[in-house]
Short mmCIF file of C-alpha atoms in Angstrom, two decimals:
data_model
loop_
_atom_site.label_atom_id
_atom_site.label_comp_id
_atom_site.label_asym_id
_atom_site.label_seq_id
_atom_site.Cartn_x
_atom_site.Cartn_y
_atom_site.Cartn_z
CA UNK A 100 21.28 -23.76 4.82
CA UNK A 101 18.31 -25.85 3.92
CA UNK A 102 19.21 -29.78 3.41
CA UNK A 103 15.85 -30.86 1.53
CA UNK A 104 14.52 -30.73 -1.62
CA UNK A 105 10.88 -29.12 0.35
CA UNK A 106 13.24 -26.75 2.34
CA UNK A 107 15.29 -25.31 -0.75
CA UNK A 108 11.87 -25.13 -2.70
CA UNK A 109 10.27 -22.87 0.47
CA UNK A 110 13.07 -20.79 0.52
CA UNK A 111 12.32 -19.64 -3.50
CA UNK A 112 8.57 -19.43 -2.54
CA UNK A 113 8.81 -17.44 0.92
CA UNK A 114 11.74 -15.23 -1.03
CA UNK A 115 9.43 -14.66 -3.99
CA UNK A 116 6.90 -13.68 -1.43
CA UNK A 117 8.63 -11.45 0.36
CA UNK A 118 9.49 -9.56 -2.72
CA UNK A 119 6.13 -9.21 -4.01
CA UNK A 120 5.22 -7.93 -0.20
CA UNK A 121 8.18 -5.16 -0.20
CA UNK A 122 6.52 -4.09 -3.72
CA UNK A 123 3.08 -3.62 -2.87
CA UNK A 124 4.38 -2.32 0.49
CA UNK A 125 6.36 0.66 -1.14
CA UNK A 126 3.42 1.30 -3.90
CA UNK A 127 1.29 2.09 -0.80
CA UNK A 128 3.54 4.62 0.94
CA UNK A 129 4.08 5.81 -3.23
CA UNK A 130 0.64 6.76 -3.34
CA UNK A 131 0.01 7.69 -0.07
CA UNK A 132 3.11 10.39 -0.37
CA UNK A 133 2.10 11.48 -4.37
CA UNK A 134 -1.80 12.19 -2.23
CA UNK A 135 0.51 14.54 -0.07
CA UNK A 136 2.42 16.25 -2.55
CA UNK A 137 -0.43 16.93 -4.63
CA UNK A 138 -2.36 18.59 -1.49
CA UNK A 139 0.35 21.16 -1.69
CA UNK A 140 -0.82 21.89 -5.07
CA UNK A 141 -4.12 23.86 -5.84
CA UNK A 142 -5.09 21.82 -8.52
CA UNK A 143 -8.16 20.23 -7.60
CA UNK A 144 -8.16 17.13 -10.43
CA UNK A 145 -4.56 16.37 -9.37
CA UNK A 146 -5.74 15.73 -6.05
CA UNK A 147 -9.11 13.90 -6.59
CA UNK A 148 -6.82 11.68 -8.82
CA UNK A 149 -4.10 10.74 -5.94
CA UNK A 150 -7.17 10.69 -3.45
CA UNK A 151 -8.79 7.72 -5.36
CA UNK A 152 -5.37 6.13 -6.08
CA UNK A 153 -4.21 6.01 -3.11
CA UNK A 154 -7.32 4.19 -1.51
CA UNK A 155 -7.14 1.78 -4.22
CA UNK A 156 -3.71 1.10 -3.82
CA UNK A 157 -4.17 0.23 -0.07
CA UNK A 158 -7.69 -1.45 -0.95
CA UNK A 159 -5.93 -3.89 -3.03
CA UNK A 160 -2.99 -4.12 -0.49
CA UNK A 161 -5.17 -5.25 2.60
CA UNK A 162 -7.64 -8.06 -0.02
CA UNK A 163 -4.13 -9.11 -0.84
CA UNK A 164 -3.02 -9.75 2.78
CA UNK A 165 -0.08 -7.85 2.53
CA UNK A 166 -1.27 -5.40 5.10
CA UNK A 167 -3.46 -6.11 7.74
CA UNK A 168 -7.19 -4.78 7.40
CA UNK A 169 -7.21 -2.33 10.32
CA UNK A 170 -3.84 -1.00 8.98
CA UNK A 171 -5.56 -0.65 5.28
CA UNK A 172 -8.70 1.47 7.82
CA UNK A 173 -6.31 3.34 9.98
CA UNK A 174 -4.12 4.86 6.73
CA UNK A 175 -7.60 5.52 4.44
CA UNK A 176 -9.02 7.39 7.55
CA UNK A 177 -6.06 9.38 7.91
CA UNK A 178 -5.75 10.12 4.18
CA UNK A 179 -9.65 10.57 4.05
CA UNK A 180 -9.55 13.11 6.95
CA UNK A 181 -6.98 15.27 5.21
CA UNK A 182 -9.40 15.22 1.74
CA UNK A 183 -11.90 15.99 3.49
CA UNK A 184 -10.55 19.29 5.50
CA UNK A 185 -9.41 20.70 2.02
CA UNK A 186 -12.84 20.57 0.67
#
């Protein structure tokens, strides 16, 4: 266990962290799987809707660092390519 004042006080900030990480990390693969499920569906608002949330959602995931910015590419290319093949 940490001995310093410093050490304790990193172990709050890099736990808060990795909260806030797991979070954004699991709204990603939320939005990503709600862009899937509504593909299933016919209803063409319902899936412009999860199309443009789900970008946004791993948008702001990569500017906030939580994911890296080929990662943020590689999953709006895939989710892009599967929009795309519908219309």
């Amino acid at each position: 266990m940490a001995n310093h004042k410093s050490a304790l006080k990193r172990v709050g900030i890099t736990a808060k962290k990795n909260l806030r990480n797991r979070m954004i990390t699991s709204q990603v693969k939320t939005a990503v799987k709600s862009f899937d499920q509504s593909l299933a569906s016919d209803d063409q608002a319902a899936i412009i809707a999860a199309y443009v949330n789900a970008v946004s959602t791993v948008d702001k995931a990569a500017a906030k660092g939580v994911i890296h910015k080929n990662n943020a590419a590689h999953k709006k290319s895939r989710i892009a390519l599967k929009y795309k093949t519908l219309a």
